[in-house]
PDB file of C-alpha atoms in Angstrom:
ATOM      1  CA  UNK A   1      98.106 125.065  72.091  1.00 61.00           C
ATOM      2  CA  UNK A   2      98.204 123.373  68.999  1.00 73.00           C
ATOM      3  CA  UNK A   3      94.780 121.797  69.506  1.00 84.00           C
ATOM      4  CA  UNK A   4      93.380 125.215  68.848  1.00 79.00           C
ATOM      5  CA  UNK A   5      93.497 125.182  65.705  1.00 81.00           C
ATOM      6  CA  UNK A   6      90.640 122.989  65.498  1.00 87.00           C
ATOM      7  CA  UNK A   7      87.694 124.453  64.601  1.00 88.00           C
ATOM      8  CA  UNK A   8      85.279 121.971  67.395  1.00 90.00           C
ATOM      9  CA  UNK A   9      87.771 123.485  70.163  1.00 91.00           C
ATOM     10  CA  UNK A  10      87.824 126.999  69.300  1.00 88.00           C
ATOM     11  CA  UNK A  11      83.817 126.326  69.443  1.00 93.00           C
ATOM     12  CA  UNK A  12      84.354 124.665  72.837  1.00 94.00           C
ATOM     13  CA  UNK A  13      86.740 127.549  74.038  1.00 92.00           C
ATOM     14  CA  UNK A  14      84.570 130.226  73.119  1.00 92.00           C
ATOM     15  CA  UNK A  15      81.505 128.980  73.957  1.00 95.00           C
ATOM     16  CA  UNK A  16      83.105 128.379  77.749  1.00 94.00           C
ATOM     17  CA  UNK A  17      84.328 132.149  77.672  1.00 92.00           C
ATOM     18  CA  UNK A  18      81.007 133.412  76.869  1.00 91.00           C
ATOM     19  CA  UNK A  19      79.605 131.465  79.384  1.00 92.00           C
ATOM     20  CA  UNK A  20      81.508 132.556  82.113  1.00 92.00           C
ATOM     21  CA  UNK A  21      81.531 135.988  80.877  1.00 90.00           C
ATOM     22  CA  UNK A  22      77.765 136.251  79.995  1.00 89.00           C
ATOM     23  CA  UNK A  23      77.177 134.067  83.792  1.00 89.00           C
ATOM     24  CA  UNK A  24      79.460 137.563  85.222  1.00 88.00           C
ATOM     25  CA  UNK A  25      77.147 140.057  83.618  1.00 84.00           C
ATOM     26  CA  UNK A  26      73.983 138.386  84.825  1.00 85.00           C
ATOM     27  CA  UNK A  27      74.259 136.892  88.106  1.00 88.00           C
ATOM     28  CA  UNK A  28      76.245 137.818  91.250  1.00 86.00           C
ATOM     29  CA  UNK A  29      79.154 135.310  91.410  1.00 81.00           C
ATOM     30  CA  UNK A  30      81.918 137.771  93.098  1.00 85.00           C
ATOM     31  CA  UNK A  31      83.815 137.959  90.103  1.00 85.00           C
ATOM     32  CA  UNK A  32      84.749 134.176  89.814  1.00 90.00           C
ATOM     33  CA  UNK A  33      82.898 133.734  86.486  1.00 90.00           C
ATOM     34  CA  UNK A  34      84.077 137.144  85.346  1.00 89.00           C
ATOM     35  CA  UNK A  35      88.312 135.624  85.958  1.00 92.00           C
ATOM     36  CA  UNK A  36      87.228 132.434  84.378  1.00 93.00           C
ATOM     37  CA  UNK A  37      85.265 134.084  81.007  1.00 90.00           C
ATOM     38  CA  UNK A  38      88.217 136.517  80.939  1.00 90.00           C
ATOM     39  CA  UNK A  39      91.232 133.959  81.233  1.00 92.00           C
ATOM     40  CA  UNK A  40      89.661 131.350  78.634  1.00 91.00           C
ATOM     41  CA  UNK A  41      88.908 134.196  76.160  1.00 91.00           C
ATOM     42  CA  UNK A  42      92.800 135.453  76.586  1.00 89.00           C
ATOM     43  CA  UNK A  43      93.672 131.453  75.481  1.00 88.00           C
ATOM     44  CA  UNK A  44      91.520 131.882  72.694  1.00 88.00           C
ATOM     45  CA  UNK A  45      93.060 135.192  71.816  1.00 87.00           C
ATOM     46  CA  UNK A  46      96.490 135.017  72.873  1.00 85.00           C
ATOM     47  CA  UNK A  47      96.830 131.485  70.271  1.00 83.00           C
ATOM     48  CA  UNK A  48      95.246 133.318  67.165  1.00 80.00           C
ATOM     49  CA  UNK A  49      96.599 136.509  67.222  1.00 78.00           C
ATOM     50  CA  UNK A  50     100.336 137.227  66.945  1.00 62.00           C
ATOM     51  CA  UNK A  51     100.458 140.798  68.280  1.00 50.00           C
ATOM     52  CA  UNK A  52     100.821 143.939  66.184  1.00 50.00           C
ATOM     53  CA  UNK A  53      98.369 146.679  65.530  1.00 50.00           C
ATOM     54  CA  UNK A  54      95.789 144.209  64.189  1.00 56.00           C
ATOM     55  CA  UNK A  55      95.648 141.979  67.478  1.00 70.00           C
ATOM     56  CA  UNK A  56      94.786 145.079  69.334  1.00 80.00           C
ATOM     57  CA  UNK A  57      92.551 145.987  66.749  1.00 84.00           C
ATOM     58  CA  UNK A  58      90.402 142.904  67.213  1.00 85.00           C
ATOM     59  CA  UNK A  59      90.794 142.729  70.789  1.00 86.00           C
ATOM     60  CA  UNK A  60      89.404 146.264  71.160  1.00 89.00           C
ATOM     61  CA  UNK A  61      86.448 145.214  68.665  1.00 87.00           C
ATOM     62  CA  UNK A  62      85.518 142.159  70.648  1.00 89.00           C
ATOM     63  CA  UNK A  63      85.817 144.380  74.482  1.00 89.00           C
ATOM     64  CA  UNK A  64      84.046 147.158  72.718  1.00 91.00           C
ATOM     65  CA  UNK A  65      81.019 144.700  72.271  1.00 87.00           C
ATOM     66  CA  UNK A  66      81.060 143.504  75.755  1.00 88.00           C
ATOM     67  CA  UNK A  67      80.683 147.081  77.002  1.00 88.00           C
ATOM     68  CA  UNK A  68      77.424 147.792  74.827  1.00 87.00           C
ATOM     69  CA  UNK A  69      76.094 144.600  76.184  1.00 84.00           C
ATOM     70  CA  UNK A  70      77.110 145.963  79.643  1.00 82.00           C
ATOM     71  CA  UNK A  71      75.862 149.773  79.035  1.00 84.00           C
ATOM     72  CA  UNK A  72      72.267 148.479  77.079  1.00 77.00           C
ATOM     73  CA  UNK A  73      71.742 146.535  80.570  1.00 72.00           C
ATOM     74  CA  UNK A  74      72.212 148.846  83.082  1.00 73.00           C
ATOM     75  CA  UNK A  75      71.099 152.128  81.071  1.00 73.00           C
ATOM     76  CA  UNK A  76      69.067 151.655  78.463  1.00 67.00           C
ATOM     77  CA  UNK A  77      67.545 148.519  78.659  1.00 61.00           C
ATOM     78  CA  UNK A  78      65.846 147.958  75.321  1.00 64.00           C
ATOM     79  CA  UNK A  79      68.160 145.160  74.026  1.00 70.00           C
ATOM     80  CA  UNK A  80      68.995 147.251  70.301  1.00 78.00           C
ATOM     81  CA  UNK A  81      72.363 148.038  71.840  1.00 84.00           C
ATOM     82  CA  UNK A  82      73.452 144.794  73.157  1.00 83.00           C
ATOM     83  CA  UNK A  83      72.151 143.564  69.802  1.00 87.00           C
ATOM     84  CA  UNK A  84      75.227 145.904  67.919  1.00 89.00           C
ATOM     85  CA  UNK A  85      77.397 144.534  71.150  1.00 87.00           C
ATOM     86  CA  UNK A  86      77.440 141.113  70.171  1.00 89.00           C
ATOM     87  CA  UNK A  87      77.841 141.672  66.289  1.00 91.00           C
ATOM     88  CA  UNK A  88      81.022 143.329  67.424  1.00 91.00           C
ATOM     89  CA  UNK A  89      82.084 140.140  69.552  1.00 90.00           C
ATOM     90  CA  UNK A  90      81.249 137.912  66.735  1.00 89.00           C
ATOM     91  CA  UNK A  91      83.380 139.832  64.530  1.00 90.00           C
ATOM     92  CA  UNK A  92      86.253 139.975  67.039  1.00 89.00           C
ATOM     93  CA  UNK A  93      86.616 136.556  67.118  1.00 88.00           C
ATOM     94  CA  UNK A  94      85.803 135.732  63.570  1.00 87.00           C
ATOM     95  CA  UNK A  95      88.412 137.834  61.936  1.00 86.00           C
ATOM     96  CA  UNK A  96      91.205 136.052  63.765  1.00 83.00           C
ATOM     97  CA  UNK A  97      90.013 132.639  62.642  1.00 85.00           C
ATOM     98  CA  UNK A  98      92.162 130.526  59.987  1.00 83.00           C
ATOM     99  CA  UNK A  99      89.077 129.692  58.173  1.00 87.00           C
ATOM    100  CA  UNK A 100      85.323 130.097  57.589  1.00 90.00           C
ATOM    101  CA  UNK A 101      84.240 127.262  59.232  1.00 92.00           C
ATOM    102  CA  UNK A 102      86.170 127.973  62.257  1.00 91.00           C
ATOM    103  CA  UNK A 103      85.090 131.530  62.323  1.00 89.00           C
ATOM    104  CA  UNK A 104      81.072 130.122  62.069  1.00 92.00           C
ATOM    105  CA  UNK A 105      81.969 127.943  64.870  1.00 93.00           C
ATOM    106  CA  UNK A 106      82.987 130.461  67.173  1.00 92.00           C
ATOM    107  CA  UNK A 107      80.364 132.616  66.016  1.00 92.00           C
ATOM    108  CA  UNK A 108      77.896 129.874  67.056  1.00 95.00           C
ATOM    109  CA  UNK A 109      79.554 129.179  70.202  1.00 93.00           C
ATOM    110  CA  UNK A 110      78.998 133.057  71.428  1.00 93.00           C
ATOM    111  CA  UNK A 111      75.999 132.359  70.726  1.00 92.00           C
ATOM    112  CA  UNK A 112      75.385 129.792  72.238  1.00 94.00           C
ATOM    113  CA  UNK A 113      77.574 130.380  75.214  1.00 91.00           C
ATOM    114  CA  UNK A 114      75.061 133.177  75.438  1.00 89.00           C
ATOM    115  CA  UNK A 115      71.961 131.574  75.381  1.00 91.00           C
ATOM    116  CA  UNK A 116      73.387 129.083  77.861  1.00 92.00           C
ATOM    117  CA  UNK A 117      74.544 131.525  80.765  1.00 89.00           C
ATOM    118  CA  UNK A 118      70.967 132.118  81.087  1.00 88.00           C
ATOM    119  CA  UNK A 119      70.779 128.769  82.819  1.00 91.00           C
ATOM    120  CA  UNK A 120      72.925 130.289  86.035  1.00 88.00           C
ATOM    121  CA  UNK A 121      69.841 132.328  86.875  1.00 84.00           C
ATOM    122  CA  UNK A 122      68.259 129.165  88.299  1.00 87.00           C
ATOM    123  CA  UNK A 123      71.356 128.507  90.892  1.00 86.00           C
ATOM    124  CA  UNK A 124      72.582 132.170  91.545  1.00 86.00           C
ATOM    125  CA  UNK A 125      71.007 135.705  92.676  1.00 84.00           C
ATOM    126  CA  UNK A 126      70.438 138.178  89.302  1.00 81.00           C
ATOM    127  CA  UNK A 127      72.194 141.449  89.210  1.00 75.00           C
ATOM    128  CA  UNK A 128      68.525 141.961  86.924  1.00 69.00           C
ATOM    129  CA  UNK A 129      70.519 143.521  84.022  1.00 63.00           C
ATOM    130  CA  UNK A 130      67.592 144.663  81.825  1.00 56.00           C
ATOM    131  CA  UNK A 131      65.207 144.820  84.621  1.00 54.00           C
ATOM    132  CA  UNK A 132      63.651 147.459  83.099  1.00 49.00           C
ATOM    133  CA  UNK A 133      62.542 145.749  80.108  1.00 46.00           C
ATOM    134  CA  UNK A 134      60.050 143.731  82.391  1.00 44.00           C
ATOM    135  CA  UNK A 135      58.147 143.524  85.450  1.00 43.00           C
ATOM    136  CA  UNK A 136      59.184 140.152  87.536  1.00 44.00           C
ATOM    137  CA  UNK A 137      56.737 140.698  89.964  1.00 45.00           C
ATOM    138  CA  UNK A 138      52.601 140.440  89.884  1.00 47.00           C
ATOM    139  CA  UNK A 139      50.868 143.887  90.847  1.00 45.00           C
ATOM    140  CA  UNK A 140      49.049 142.535  92.971  1.00 48.00           C
ATOM    141  CA  UNK A 141      47.208 143.733  95.965  1.00 49.00           C
ATOM    142  CA  UNK A 142      48.862 141.448  98.450  1.00 47.00           C
ATOM    143  CA  UNK A 143      52.251 143.378  97.633  1.00 47.00           C
ATOM    144  CA  UNK A 144      50.624 146.359  98.218  1.00 47.00           C
ATOM    145  CA  UNK A 145      49.699 147.544  94.745  1.00 46.00           C
ATOM    146  CA  UNK A 146      45.403 148.154  93.259  1.00 49.00           C
ATOM    147  CA  UNK A 147      44.648 147.421  89.752  1.00 48.00           C
ATOM    148  CA  UNK A 148      41.206 149.213  90.547  1.00 49.00           C
ATOM    149  CA  UNK A 149      40.404 152.104  92.619  1.00 58.00           C
ATOM    150  CA  UNK A 150      38.189 151.107  95.512  1.00 61.00           C
ATOM    151  CA  UNK A 151      36.362 153.972  95.094  1.00 65.00           C
ATOM    152  CA  UNK A 152      35.414 152.672  91.569  1.00 79.00           C
ATOM    153  CA  UNK A 153      34.758 148.999  92.608  1.00 82.00           C
ATOM    154  CA  UNK A 154      32.266 150.848  95.185  1.00 84.00           C
ATOM    155  CA  UNK A 155      30.264 152.387  92.507  1.00 89.00           C
ATOM    156  CA  UNK A 156      29.203 149.041  90.791  1.00 90.00           C
ATOM    157  CA  UNK A 157      24.912 149.547  91.301  1.00 90.00           C
ATOM    158  CA  UNK A 158      24.837 152.882  91.901  1.00 91.00           C
ATOM    159  CA  UNK A 159      22.978 156.054  90.175  1.00 92.00           C
ATOM    160  CA  UNK A 160      23.742 158.918  88.685  1.00 93.00           C
ATOM    161  CA  UNK A 161      23.614 161.304  85.690  1.00 93.00           C
ATOM    162  CA  UNK A 162      25.931 162.492  83.243  1.00 93.00           C
ATOM    163  CA  UNK A 163      27.065 165.852  83.340  1.00 94.00           C
ATOM    164  CA  UNK A 164      28.524 165.538  79.617  1.00 92.00           C
ATOM    165  CA  UNK A 165      27.221 164.599  76.664  1.00 91.00           C
ATOM    166  CA  UNK A 166      28.571 160.527  76.084  1.00 89.00           C
ATOM    167  CA  UNK A 167      29.732 159.842  72.607  1.00 83.00           C
ATOM    168  CA  UNK A 168      30.230 156.791  74.115  1.00 82.00           C
ATOM    169  CA  UNK A 169      32.588 158.446  76.634  1.00 88.00           C
ATOM    170  CA  UNK A 170      31.591 161.531  79.115  1.00 90.00           C
ATOM    171  CA  UNK A 171      31.570 162.412  82.611  1.00 92.00           C
ATOM    172  CA  UNK A 172      29.307 161.255  84.871  1.00 93.00           C
ATOM    173  CA  UNK A 173      28.639 162.306  88.755  1.00 93.00           C
ATOM    174  CA  UNK A 174      27.667 159.807  91.906  1.00 92.00           C
ATOM    175  CA  UNK A 175      26.687 160.965  95.057  1.00 89.00           C
ATOM    176  CA  UNK A 176      28.364 164.422  94.216  1.00 89.00           C
ATOM    177  CA  UNK A 177      31.547 163.580  92.873  1.00 89.00           C
ATOM    178  CA  UNK A 178      32.378 163.050  88.915  1.00 91.00           C
ATOM    179  CA  UNK A 179      34.203 160.530  87.517  1.00 89.00           C
ATOM    180  CA  UNK A 180      34.834 159.611  83.805  1.00 90.00           C
ATOM    181  CA  UNK A 181      33.231 156.495  82.102  1.00 91.00           C
ATOM    182  CA  UNK A 182      31.636 155.442  78.782  1.00 91.00           C
ATOM    183  CA  UNK A 183      28.064 154.115  77.414  1.00 89.00           C
ATOM    184  CA  UNK A 184      29.953 151.659  75.633  1.00 80.00           C
ATOM    185  CA  UNK A 185      28.040 151.965  71.999  1.00 75.00           C
ATOM    186  CA  UNK A 186      25.371 154.235  73.512  1.00 82.00           C
ATOM    187  CA  UNK A 187      25.133 158.025  72.971  1.00 87.00           C
ATOM    188  CA  UNK A 188      23.996 159.562  75.760  1.00 90.00           C
ATOM    189  CA  UNK A 189      22.448 163.508  76.378  1.00 90.00           C
ATOM    190  CA  UNK A 190      23.674 165.207  79.656  1.00 91.00           C
ATOM    191  CA  UNK A 191      21.416 165.178  82.395  1.00 90.00           C
ATOM    192  CA  UNK A 192      20.516 161.485  81.459  1.00 91.00           C
ATOM    193  CA  UNK A 193      19.807 159.286  84.652  1.00 92.00           C
ATOM    194  CA  UNK A 194      22.398 156.188  84.556  1.00 93.00           C
ATOM    195  CA  UNK A 195      23.230 153.141  86.378  1.00 92.00           C
ATOM    196  CA  UNK A 196      26.834 152.230  87.231  1.00 92.00           C
ATOM    197  CA  UNK A 197      26.734 148.416  85.674  1.00 92.00           C
ATOM    198  CA  UNK A 198      30.982 147.372  86.086  1.00 90.00           C
ATOM    199  CA  UNK A 199      33.971 148.605  86.278  1.00 87.00           C
ATOM    200  CA  UNK A 200      37.282 146.876  85.273  1.00 80.00           C
ATOM    201  CA  UNK A 201      40.319 148.439  85.861  1.00 72.00           C
ATOM    202  CA  UNK A 202      39.710 152.491  85.985  1.00 75.00           C
ATOM    203  CA  UNK A 203      37.076 151.695  83.315  1.00 85.00           C
ATOM    204  CA  UNK A 204      33.557 153.303  84.738  1.00 91.00           C
ATOM    205  CA  UNK A 205      31.050 151.378  82.308  1.00 91.00           C
ATOM    206  CA  UNK A 206      27.407 152.834  82.284  1.00 93.00           C
ATOM    207  CA  UNK A 207      23.947 152.155  81.304  1.00 91.00           C
ATOM    208  CA  UNK A 208      21.091 154.341  81.044  1.00 90.00           C
ATOM    209  CA  UNK A 209      17.900 154.513  83.506  1.00 89.00           C
ATOM    210  CA  UNK A 210      14.487 153.434  82.152  1.00 81.00           C
ATOM    211  CA  UNK A 211      11.801 155.509  83.458  1.00 68.00           C
ATOM    212  CA  UNK A 212       9.920 153.796  85.836  1.00 56.00           C
TER     213      UNK A 212
END
C-alpha cells in the first residue's frame, strides 16, 4: 500500500487505530473496537517494517506501552505508568517512520486518537478504567452517605463544658458525651462552660458562655 508512504495517511491510520484500541479499553464494545484497532495498526506496521529482529523489537515496544496503560488503569490508577506507556507507543510508531515529519505526525495521531476515544464514553457503557482516581458518584444522603454525623447536627445550640484546655482544639462534654471540638481563635480553660454554635462536617465549633 504505497499510499501509506504519505505522512498524512500515516497520521490517519494511526489516529483511527488508536481511536479504536483506546476505545476498547474505555468502553464495553464486545471486542469490536479491539479487532478494528488491531487490524488497522497491523496494516501500519506491516507496511513500514520489513520483518526481522528490528521489526519485532519495535512492535514489542508498542505492545509493551499498551500493556502498561492497561496495568495502570486496572491496578495503579494514578496515570504515571500510563504516561510511560504512551511514550513507548509513540516510540514504537515513530522509529519505523520514513522521515521526521512522518514520525511527528503519527505521534500526533496517537495522542489525538487517544483523546478522541473519550467520546465513546458518551455513547457506550464505561469499563471504569482509572475509576480509583475520581469519585464519580456524589456522596449524598440519597445514596446512603452522610457527610455530617446526625448526632453532631443535634448538638447545635446545646451547652456543655470543656473537659480539656482549648488551644484552640480540645474536648467538650455535652449531655454526658464527649466530642472533639474547636473554639476557633479563642483559648479556653478546662471547665469553661461552652455552647455549640455550628457543625461543619465533623468539625464542631463552640464558644464560651458568658456569665449571666
